[in-house]
Coordinates of C-alpha atoms in Angstrom, one line a residue:
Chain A
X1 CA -109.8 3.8 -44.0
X2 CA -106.6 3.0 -45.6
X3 CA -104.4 6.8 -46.6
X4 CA -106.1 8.2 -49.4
X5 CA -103.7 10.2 -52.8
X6 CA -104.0 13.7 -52.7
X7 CA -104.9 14.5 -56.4
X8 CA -102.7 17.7 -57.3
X9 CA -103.0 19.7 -60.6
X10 CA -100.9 17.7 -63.0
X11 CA -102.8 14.8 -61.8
X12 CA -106.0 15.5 -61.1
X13 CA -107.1 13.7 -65.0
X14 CA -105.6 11.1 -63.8
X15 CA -107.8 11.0 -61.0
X16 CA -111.1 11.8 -62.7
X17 CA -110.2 9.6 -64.8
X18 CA -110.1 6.4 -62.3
X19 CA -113.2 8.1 -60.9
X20 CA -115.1 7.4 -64.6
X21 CA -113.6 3.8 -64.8
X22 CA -110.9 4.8 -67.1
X23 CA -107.1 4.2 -66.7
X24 CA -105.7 7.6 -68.3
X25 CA -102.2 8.2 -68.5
X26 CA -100.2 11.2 -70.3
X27 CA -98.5 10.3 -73.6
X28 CA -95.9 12.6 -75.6
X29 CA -96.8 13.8 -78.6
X30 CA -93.5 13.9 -79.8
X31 CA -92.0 10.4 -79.0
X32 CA -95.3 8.5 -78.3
X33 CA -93.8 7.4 -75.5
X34 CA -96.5 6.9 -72.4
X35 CA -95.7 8.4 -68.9
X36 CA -96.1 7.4 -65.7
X37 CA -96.7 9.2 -62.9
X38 CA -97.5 12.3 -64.0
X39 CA -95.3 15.2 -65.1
X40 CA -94.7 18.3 -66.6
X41 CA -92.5 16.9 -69.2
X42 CA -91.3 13.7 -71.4
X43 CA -89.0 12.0 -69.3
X44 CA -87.5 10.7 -72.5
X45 CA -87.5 13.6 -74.7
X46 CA -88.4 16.3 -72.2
X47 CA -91.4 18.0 -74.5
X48 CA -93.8 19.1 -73.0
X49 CA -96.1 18.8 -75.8
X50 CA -98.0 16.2 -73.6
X51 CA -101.9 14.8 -73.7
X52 CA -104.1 12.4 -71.2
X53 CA -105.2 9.4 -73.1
X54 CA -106.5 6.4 -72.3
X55 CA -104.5 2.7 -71.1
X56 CA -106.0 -0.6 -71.9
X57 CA -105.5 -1.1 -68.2
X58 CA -104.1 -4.4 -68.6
X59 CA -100.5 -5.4 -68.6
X60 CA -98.0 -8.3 -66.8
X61 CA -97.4 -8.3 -63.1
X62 CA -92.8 -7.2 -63.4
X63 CA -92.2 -7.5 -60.0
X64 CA -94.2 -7.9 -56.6
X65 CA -94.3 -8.5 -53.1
X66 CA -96.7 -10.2 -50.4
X67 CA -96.8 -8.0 -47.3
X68 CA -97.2 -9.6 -44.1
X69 CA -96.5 -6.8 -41.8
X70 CA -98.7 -3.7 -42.3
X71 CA -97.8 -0.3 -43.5
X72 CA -100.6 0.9 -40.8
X73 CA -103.3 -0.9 -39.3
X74 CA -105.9 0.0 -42.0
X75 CA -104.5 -2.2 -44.4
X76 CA -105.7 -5.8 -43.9
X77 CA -102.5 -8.5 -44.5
X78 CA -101.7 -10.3 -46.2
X79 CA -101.9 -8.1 -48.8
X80 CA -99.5 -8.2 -52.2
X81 CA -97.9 -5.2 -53.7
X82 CA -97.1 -5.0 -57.6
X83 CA -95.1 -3.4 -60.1
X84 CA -97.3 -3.4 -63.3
X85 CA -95.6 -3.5 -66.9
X86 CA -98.3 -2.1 -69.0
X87 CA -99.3 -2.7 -72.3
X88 CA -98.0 0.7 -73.5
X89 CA -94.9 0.3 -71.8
X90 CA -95.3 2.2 -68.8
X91 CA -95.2 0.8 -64.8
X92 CA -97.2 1.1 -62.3
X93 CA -97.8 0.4 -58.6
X94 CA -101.1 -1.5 -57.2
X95 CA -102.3 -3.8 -55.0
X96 CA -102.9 -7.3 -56.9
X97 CA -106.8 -8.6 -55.6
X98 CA -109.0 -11.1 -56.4
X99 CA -105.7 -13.8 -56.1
X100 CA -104.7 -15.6 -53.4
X101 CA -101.2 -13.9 -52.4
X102 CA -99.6 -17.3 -52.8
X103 CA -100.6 -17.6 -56.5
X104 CA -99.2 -13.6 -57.5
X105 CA -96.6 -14.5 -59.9
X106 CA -94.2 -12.7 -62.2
X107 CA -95.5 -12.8 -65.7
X108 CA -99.0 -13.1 -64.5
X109 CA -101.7 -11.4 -67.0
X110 CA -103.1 -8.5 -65.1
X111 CA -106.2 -6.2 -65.1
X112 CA -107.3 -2.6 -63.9
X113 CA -110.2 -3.4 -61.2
X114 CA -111.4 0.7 -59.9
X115 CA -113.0 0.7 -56.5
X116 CA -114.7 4.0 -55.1
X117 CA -112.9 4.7 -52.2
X118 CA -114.6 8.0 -51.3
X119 CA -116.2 10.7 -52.8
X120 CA -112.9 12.0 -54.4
X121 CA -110.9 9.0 -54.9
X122 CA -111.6 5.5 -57.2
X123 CA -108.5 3.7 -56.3
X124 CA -106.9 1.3 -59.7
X125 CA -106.6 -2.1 -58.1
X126 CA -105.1 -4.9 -60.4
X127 CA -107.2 -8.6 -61.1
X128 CA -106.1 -11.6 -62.5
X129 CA -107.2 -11.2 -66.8
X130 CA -110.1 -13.2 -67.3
Chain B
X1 CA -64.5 8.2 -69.9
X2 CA -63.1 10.3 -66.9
X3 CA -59.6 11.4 -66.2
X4 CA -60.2 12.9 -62.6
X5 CA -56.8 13.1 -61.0
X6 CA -55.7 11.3 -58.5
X7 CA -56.6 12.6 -54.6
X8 CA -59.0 14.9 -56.1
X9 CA -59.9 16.1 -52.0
X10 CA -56.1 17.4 -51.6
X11 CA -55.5 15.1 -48.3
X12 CA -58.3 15.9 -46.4
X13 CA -58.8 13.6 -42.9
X14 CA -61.2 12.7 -40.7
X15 CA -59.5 12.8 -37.7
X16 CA -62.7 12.7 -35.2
X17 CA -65.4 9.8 -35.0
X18 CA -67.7 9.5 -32.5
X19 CA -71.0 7.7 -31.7
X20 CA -73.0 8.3 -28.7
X21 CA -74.9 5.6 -27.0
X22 CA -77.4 3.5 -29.3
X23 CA -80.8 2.3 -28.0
X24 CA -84.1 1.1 -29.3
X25 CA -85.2 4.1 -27.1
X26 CA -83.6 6.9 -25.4
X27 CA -86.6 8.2 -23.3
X28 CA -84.5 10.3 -21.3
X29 CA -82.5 12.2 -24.3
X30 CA -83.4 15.0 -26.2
X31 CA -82.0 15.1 -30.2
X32 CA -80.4 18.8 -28.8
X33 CA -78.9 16.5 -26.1
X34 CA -77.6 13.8 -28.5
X35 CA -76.1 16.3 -31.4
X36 CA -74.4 18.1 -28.6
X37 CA -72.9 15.2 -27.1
X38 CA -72.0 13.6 -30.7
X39 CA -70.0 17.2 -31.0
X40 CA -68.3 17.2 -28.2
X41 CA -67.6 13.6 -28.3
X42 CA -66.1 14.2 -32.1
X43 CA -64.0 17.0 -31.3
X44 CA -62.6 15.3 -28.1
X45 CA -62.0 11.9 -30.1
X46 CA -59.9 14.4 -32.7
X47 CA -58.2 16.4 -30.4
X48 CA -59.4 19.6 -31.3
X49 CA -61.5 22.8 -29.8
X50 CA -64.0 24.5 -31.5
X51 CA -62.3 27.6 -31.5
X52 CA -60.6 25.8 -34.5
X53 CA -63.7 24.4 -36.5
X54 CA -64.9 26.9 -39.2
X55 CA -67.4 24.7 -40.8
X56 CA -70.1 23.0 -39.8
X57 CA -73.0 20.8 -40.8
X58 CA -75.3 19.5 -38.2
X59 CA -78.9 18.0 -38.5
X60 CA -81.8 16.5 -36.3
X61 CA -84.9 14.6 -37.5
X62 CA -87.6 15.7 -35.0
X63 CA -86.8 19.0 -33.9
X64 CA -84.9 19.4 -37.5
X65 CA -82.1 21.9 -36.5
X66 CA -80.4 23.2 -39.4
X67 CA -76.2 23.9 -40.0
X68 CA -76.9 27.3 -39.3
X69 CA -78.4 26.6 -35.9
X70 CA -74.9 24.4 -35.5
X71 CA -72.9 27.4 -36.0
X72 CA -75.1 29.7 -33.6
X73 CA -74.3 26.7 -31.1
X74 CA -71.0 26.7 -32.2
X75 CA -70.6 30.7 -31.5
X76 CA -70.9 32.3 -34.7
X77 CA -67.4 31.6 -36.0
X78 CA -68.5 28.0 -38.4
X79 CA -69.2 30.4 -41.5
X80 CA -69.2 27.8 -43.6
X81 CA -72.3 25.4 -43.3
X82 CA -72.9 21.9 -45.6
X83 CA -77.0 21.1 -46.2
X84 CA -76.3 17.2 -47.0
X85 CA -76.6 13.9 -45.4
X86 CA -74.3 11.1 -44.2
X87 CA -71.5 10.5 -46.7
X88 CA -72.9 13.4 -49.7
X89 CA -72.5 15.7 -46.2
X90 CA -68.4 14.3 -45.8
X91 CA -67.8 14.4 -49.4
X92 CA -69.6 18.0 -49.5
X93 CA -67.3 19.2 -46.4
X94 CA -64.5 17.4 -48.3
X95 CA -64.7 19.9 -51.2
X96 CA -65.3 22.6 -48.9
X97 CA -61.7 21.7 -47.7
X98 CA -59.9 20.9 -50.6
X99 CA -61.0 24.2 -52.3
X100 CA -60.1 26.0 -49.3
X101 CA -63.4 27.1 -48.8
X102 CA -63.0 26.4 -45.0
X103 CA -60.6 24.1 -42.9
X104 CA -61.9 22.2 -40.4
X105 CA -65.5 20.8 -40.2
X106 CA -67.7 18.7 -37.0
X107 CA -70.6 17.2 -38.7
X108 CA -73.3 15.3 -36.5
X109 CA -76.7 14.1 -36.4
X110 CA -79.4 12.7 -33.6
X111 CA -82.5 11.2 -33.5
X112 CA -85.0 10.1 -31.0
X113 CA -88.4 10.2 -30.2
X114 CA -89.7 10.1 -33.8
X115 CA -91.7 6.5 -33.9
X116 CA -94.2 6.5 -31.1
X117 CA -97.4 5.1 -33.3
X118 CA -95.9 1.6 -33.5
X119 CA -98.9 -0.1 -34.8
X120 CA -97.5 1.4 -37.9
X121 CA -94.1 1.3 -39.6
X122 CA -91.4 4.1 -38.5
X123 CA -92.6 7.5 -40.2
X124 CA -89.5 7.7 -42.2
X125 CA -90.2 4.4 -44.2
X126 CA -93.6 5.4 -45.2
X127 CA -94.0 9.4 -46.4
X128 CA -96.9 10.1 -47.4
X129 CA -96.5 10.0 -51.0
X130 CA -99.1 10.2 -53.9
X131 CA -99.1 7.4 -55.8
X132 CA -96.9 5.0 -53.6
X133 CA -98.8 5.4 -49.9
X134 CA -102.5 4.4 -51.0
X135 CA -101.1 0.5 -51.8
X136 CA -99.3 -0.1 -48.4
X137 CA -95.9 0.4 -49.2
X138 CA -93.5 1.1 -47.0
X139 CA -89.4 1.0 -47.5
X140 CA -88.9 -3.0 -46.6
X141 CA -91.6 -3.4 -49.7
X142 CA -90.2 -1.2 -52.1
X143 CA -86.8 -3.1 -51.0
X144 CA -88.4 -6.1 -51.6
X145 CA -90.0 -5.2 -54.9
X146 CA -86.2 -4.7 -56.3
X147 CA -84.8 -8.3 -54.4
X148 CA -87.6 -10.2 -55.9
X149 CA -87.2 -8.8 -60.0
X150 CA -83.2 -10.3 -59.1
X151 CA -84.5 -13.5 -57.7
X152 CA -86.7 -14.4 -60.2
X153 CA -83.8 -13.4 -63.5
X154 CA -81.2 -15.1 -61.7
X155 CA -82.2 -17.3 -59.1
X156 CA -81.2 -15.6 -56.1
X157 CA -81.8 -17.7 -53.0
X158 CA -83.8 -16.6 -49.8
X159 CA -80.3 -18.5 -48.0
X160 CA -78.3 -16.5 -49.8
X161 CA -80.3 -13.4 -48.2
X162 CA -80.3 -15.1 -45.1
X163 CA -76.6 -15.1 -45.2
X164 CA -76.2 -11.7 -45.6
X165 CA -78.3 -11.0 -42.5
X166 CA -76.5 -13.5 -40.3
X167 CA -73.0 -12.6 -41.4
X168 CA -73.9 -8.9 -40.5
X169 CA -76.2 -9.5 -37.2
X170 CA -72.9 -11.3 -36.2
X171 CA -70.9 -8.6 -35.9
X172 CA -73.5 -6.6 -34.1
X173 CA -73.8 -9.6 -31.8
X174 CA -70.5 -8.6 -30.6
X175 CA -70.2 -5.0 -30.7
X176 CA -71.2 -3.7 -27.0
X177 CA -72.4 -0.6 -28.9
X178 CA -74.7 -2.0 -30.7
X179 CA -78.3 -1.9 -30.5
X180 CA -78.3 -5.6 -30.9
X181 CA -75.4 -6.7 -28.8
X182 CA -76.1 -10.3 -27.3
X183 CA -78.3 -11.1 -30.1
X184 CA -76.5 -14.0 -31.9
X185 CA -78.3 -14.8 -35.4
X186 CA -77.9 -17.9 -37.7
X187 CA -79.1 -17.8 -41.5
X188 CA -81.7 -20.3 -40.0
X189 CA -83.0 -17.7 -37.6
X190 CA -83.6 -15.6 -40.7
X191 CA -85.6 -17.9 -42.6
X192 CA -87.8 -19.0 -39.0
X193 CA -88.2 -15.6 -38.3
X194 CA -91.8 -13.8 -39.2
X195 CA -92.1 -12.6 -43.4
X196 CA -92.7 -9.1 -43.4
X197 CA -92.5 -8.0 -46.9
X198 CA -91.1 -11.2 -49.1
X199 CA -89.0 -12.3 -49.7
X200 CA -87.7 -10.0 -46.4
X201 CA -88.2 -12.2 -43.1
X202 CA -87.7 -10.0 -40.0
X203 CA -84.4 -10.4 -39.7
X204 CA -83.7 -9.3 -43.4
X205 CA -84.9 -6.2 -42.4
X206 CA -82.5 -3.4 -40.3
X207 CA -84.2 -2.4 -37.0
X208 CA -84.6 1.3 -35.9
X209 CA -83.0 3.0 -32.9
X210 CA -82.3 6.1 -31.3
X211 CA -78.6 7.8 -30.8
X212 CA -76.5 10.2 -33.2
X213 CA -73.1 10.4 -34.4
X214 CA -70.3 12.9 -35.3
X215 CA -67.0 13.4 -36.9
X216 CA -64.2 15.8 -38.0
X217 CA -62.8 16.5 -40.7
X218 CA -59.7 19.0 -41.4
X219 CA -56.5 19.4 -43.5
X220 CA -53.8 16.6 -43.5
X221 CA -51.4 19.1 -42.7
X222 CA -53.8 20.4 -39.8
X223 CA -54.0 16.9 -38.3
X224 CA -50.0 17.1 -38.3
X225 CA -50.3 18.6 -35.1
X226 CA -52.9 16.2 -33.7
X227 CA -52.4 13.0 -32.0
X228 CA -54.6 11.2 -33.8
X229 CA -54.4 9.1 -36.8
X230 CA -55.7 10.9 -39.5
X231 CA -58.2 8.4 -42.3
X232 CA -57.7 9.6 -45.9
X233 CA -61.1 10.5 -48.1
X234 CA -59.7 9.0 -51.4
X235 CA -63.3 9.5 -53.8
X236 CA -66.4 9.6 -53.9
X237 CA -69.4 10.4 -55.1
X238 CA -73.5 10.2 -55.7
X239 CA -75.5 8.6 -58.0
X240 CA -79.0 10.0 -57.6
X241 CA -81.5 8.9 -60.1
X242 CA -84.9 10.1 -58.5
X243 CA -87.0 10.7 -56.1
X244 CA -87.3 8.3 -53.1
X245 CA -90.6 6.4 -52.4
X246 CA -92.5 8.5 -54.8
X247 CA -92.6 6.0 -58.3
X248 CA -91.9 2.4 -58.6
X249 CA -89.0 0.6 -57.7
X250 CA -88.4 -0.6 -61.2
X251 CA -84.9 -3.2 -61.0
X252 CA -84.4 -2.4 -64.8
X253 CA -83.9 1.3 -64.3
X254 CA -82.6 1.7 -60.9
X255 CA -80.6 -1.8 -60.4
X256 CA -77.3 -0.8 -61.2
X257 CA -77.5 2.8 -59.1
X258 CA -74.1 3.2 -57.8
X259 CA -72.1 1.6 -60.2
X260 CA -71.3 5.3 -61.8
X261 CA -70.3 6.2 -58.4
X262 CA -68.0 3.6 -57.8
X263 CA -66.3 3.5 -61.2
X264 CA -65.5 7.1 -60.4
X265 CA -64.7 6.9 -56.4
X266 CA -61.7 3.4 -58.0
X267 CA -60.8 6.1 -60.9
X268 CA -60.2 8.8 -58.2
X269 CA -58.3 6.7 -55.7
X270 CA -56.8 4.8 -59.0
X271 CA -57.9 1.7 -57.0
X272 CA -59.9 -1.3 -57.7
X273 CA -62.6 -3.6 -56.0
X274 CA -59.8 -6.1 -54.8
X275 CA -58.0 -3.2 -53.3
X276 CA -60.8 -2.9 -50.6
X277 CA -60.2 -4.6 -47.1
X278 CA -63.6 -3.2 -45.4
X279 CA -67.5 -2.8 -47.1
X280 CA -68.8 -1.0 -44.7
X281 CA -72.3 -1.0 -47.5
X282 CA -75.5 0.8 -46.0
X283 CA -77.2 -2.2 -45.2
X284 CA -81.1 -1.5 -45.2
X285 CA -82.2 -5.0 -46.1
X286 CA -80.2 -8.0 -47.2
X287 CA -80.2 -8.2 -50.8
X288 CA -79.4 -4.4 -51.0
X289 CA -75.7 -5.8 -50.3
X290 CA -76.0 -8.3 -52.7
X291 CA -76.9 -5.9 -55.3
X292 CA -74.4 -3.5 -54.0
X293 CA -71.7 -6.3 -54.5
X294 CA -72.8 -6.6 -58.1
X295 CA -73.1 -3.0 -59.0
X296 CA -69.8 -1.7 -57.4
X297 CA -67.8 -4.7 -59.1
X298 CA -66.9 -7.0 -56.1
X299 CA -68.5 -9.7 -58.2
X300 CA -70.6 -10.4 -61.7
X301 CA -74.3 -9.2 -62.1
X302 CA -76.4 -11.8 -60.9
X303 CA -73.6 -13.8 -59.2
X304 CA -73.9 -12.0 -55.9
X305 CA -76.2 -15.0 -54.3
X306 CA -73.3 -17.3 -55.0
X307 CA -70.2 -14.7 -53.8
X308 CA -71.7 -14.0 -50.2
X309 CA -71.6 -17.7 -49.4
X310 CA -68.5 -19.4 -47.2
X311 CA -68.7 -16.5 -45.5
X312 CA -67.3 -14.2 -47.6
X313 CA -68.6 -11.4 -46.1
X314 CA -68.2 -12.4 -42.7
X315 CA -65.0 -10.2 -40.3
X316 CA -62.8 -13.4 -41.3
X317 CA -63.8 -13.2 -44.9
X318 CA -62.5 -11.9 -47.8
X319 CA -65.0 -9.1 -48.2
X320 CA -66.3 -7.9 -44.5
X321 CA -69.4 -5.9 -44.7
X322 CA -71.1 -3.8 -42.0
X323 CA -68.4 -4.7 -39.4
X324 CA -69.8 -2.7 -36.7
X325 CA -73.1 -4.3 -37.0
X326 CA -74.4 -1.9 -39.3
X327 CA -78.1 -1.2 -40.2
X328 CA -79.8 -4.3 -39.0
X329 CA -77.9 -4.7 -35.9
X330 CA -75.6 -1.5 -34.4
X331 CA -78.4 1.2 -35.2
X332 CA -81.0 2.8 -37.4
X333 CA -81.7 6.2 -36.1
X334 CA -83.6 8.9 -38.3
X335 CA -80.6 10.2 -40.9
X336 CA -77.7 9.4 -38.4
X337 CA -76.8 5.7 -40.0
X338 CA -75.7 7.2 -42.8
X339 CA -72.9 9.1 -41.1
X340 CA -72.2 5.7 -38.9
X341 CA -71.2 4.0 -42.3
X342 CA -67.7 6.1 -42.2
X343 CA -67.3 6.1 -38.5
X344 CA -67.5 2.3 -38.5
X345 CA -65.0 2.7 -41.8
X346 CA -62.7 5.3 -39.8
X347 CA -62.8 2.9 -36.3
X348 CA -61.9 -0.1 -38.0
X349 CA -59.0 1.3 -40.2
X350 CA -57.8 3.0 -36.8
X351 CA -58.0 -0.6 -35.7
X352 CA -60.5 1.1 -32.7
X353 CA -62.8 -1.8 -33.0
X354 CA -63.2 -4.9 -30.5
X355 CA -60.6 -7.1 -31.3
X356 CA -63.0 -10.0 -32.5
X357 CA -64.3 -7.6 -35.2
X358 CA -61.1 -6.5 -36.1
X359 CA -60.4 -6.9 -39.9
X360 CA -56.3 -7.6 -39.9
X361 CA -54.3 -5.2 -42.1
X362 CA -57.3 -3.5 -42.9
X363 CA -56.0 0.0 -45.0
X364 CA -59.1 0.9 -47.8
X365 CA -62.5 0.8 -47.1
X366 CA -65.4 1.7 -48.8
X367 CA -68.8 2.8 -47.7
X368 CA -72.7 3.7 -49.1
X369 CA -75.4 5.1 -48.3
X370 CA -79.1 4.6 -50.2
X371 CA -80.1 1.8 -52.2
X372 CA -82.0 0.5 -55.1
X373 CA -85.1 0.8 -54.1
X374 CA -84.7 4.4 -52.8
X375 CA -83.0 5.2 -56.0
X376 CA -79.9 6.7 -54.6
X377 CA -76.2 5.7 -53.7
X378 CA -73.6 8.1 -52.1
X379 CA -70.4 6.2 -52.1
X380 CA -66.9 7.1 -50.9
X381 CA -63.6 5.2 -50.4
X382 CA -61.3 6.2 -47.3
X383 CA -57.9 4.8 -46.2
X384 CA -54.9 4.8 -43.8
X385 CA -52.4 5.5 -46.1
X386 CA -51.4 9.1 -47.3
X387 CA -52.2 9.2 -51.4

């Protein structure tokens, strides 16, 4: 089994959330901007007047990379790493599946995909938009 | 915006360098061993005893000694301790000094024995963090994650990478310290050799080693009595934007990091980019010294590809980077490369360097630590000549 997050407090919606098939992400009331990864404050305005809502889950792969060489041996390669520029502005790291690494592309129409890892954990992989 | 004054460190030297030996392994050394021997090796190489060091920062990756167990091993008398790394540990002894807050300083670091699962990547490139580990990152794809946003905006080449790599593997090809000495590389061998994280080949990518490394640091007027030559700290400073390997590598927030640093280290030193006669650039992964090139004002944004070709960065270049062999090819071991940036910087201004790698009339260098993708530059600029 690949390593696993260990959900924490501040991110433990976040986690539930991927668990019931929903991309939530914190939001600041007072300048609307969307935050991630989690934290205690705006990193723009530094309220802390935050809430949990919920992304579209898709966005536009920003920047990636194919791995050839794994980070451990539970992680099957190739596999291809990407930064994903989200509809509400924030990024976000996944794994982009259901592509053929050679066809991952900058600008490339991307959305969430949640597998159950475990009991405790639905990983949000990213799919090419239908 | 600034109006630091000139020789803000009030002539404080290095006037001890020192590396120990570098190895893929060192089975038969301990990181105790290794620290010791870079401190006695440091204070030897500056003349000095240490009945005359009153500071000290020292640090291991395994067995993670602390300053304060350096001044227990030092015999009580190094009250004053530093807590940083590399060159935000010389620049933190510097200030030490120049505020009087101690005189002399040894400063070392070791590490071996750290990477024995090696069906996975060394433990320092892959902590186990939150929202990064889970996707199979590791540092040469976070690296690459920044190299491939600045390929795709302006065209970067993979030979322009490749060049990097070579130009730098070269030197180390002919340093008989380094890890890699022997090992001749070509930008072709770059491209040929096995992708790892693209657009990083193998040879993109620095290796990892064992060894550790010291030097001292006192008072100009200390070193008077020394028969050494004594290397300047002109500036320096850190840019530190976040915490490494725990969000993404994002090119249009962390892109630039360093470029504060340097503007201040040139306004410190009141010199500029084509007052520099060594780079010795932490040099994790080949485009990192492209973008370092960019950001510290060697050359345009987005015209680093272009600048590092005719061998521009090569020991008979205008602009010689990593001169010892740096990262990918003298030695990557635990924390102790980042201290290795200004001993290479000290050896080669002392003109203590094989005389293939020798830069000729080499008087201001500059040197890094960090990088884009592990959003954080510590920059400092050292020379022969007494500000």
């Amino acid at each position: 089994m690949i390593p696993l997050p260990t959900p924490t407090p501040l991110s433990e919606p976040h986690w539930q959330g991927c668990r019931e098939g929903e991309l939530r992400v914190q939001k600041c009331r007072e300048c609307a901007t969307h935050l991630f990864i989690p934290q205690p404050a705006c990193t723009n305005c530094l309220s802390q007047d935050l809430e949990w809502v919920l992304s579209s889950g898709r966005g536009r792969i920003y920047s990636f990379t194919v791995v050839h060489r794994p980070q451990q041996v539970s992680f099957e390669v190739p596999y291809a790493v990407g930064i994903i520029e989200m509809e509400e502005g924030f990024m976000m790291l996944s794994n982009i599946v259901e592509c053929p690494v050679d066809d991952v592309a900058i600008g490339m129409e991307v959305e969430v995909e949640f597998r159950k890892m475990s009991d405790e954990i639905t990983l949000p992989y990213f799919r090419p938009s239908a | 915006m600034s109006t630091a004054s000139r020789n803000p460190f009030h002539d404080v030297v290095i006037v001890g360098a020192y590396n120990t030996e570098q190895a893929k392994m060192l089975p038969d050394r301990t990181e105790a061993d290794l620290l010791i021997e870079a401190i006695r090796g440091a204070l030897d190489n500056a003349g000095m005893d240490k009945s005359q060091i009153d500071g000290v920062n020292t640090s291991t990756w395994k067995t993670g000694w602390s300053s304060r167990e350096g001044a227990y091993l030092l015999g009580g008398r190094p009250s004053w301790t530093g807590s940083e790394h590399g060159i935000s540990g010389v620049l933190e002894a510097a200030a030490a000094i120049a505020t009087g807050q101690c005189e002399s300083v040894v400063m070392a670091s070791a590490q071996c024995g750290e990477y024995v699962d090696r069906s996975a990547t060394v433990t320092w490139t892959r902590p186990s963090n939150e929202f990064v580990e889970c996707w199979g990152l590791y540092t040469a794809a976070e690296f690459a994650l920044i190299a491939q946003r600045h390929m795709h905006l302006y065209g970067t080449k993979p030979e322009a990478l490749a060049e990097v790599a070579s130009a730098i593997r070269m030197n180390g090809a002919r340093n008989p310290e380094a890890v890699m000495y022997g090992r001749e590389v070509t930008p072709q061998d770059v491209l040929d050799s096995r992708m790892v994280a693209s657009p990083y080949h193998l040879l993109d990518c620095c290796i990892n080693s064992e060894g550790g490394a010291g030097i001292v640091m006192t008072t100009a007027e200390r070193a008077r009595d020394l028969d050494v030559e004594p290397i300047y700290v002109l500036g320096g400073t850190g840019d530190k934007q976040g915490m490494s390997y725990v969000t993404a590598p994002v090119w249009d927030r962390y892109g630039d990091v360093g470029a504060r640093a340097a503007r201040i280290a040139f306004e410190q030193c009141g010199l500029t980019p084509d007052d520099v006669d060594v780079l010795e650039l932490y040099d994790p992964f080949s485009f990192e010294v492209i973008r370092q090139l960019e950001a510290y004002g060697f050359c345009k944004l987005g015209e680093g590809g272009d600048f590092v070709m005719d061998g521009r960065l090569r020991i008979d270049g205008s602009h010689p980077v990593a001169t010892n062999g740096g990262l990918m090819s003298f030695s990557h071991a635990g924390v102790t490369q980042l201290l290795q940036k200004p001993i290479a910087a000290v050896q080669q201004l002392r003109g203590e360097v094989p005389e293939v790698l020798k830069v000729p009339d080499a008087r201001v260098a500059i040197t890094s630590n960090g990088g884009a993708g592990a959003l954080f530059v510590d920059l400092m600029m050292l020379g022969k000549d007494k500000p």
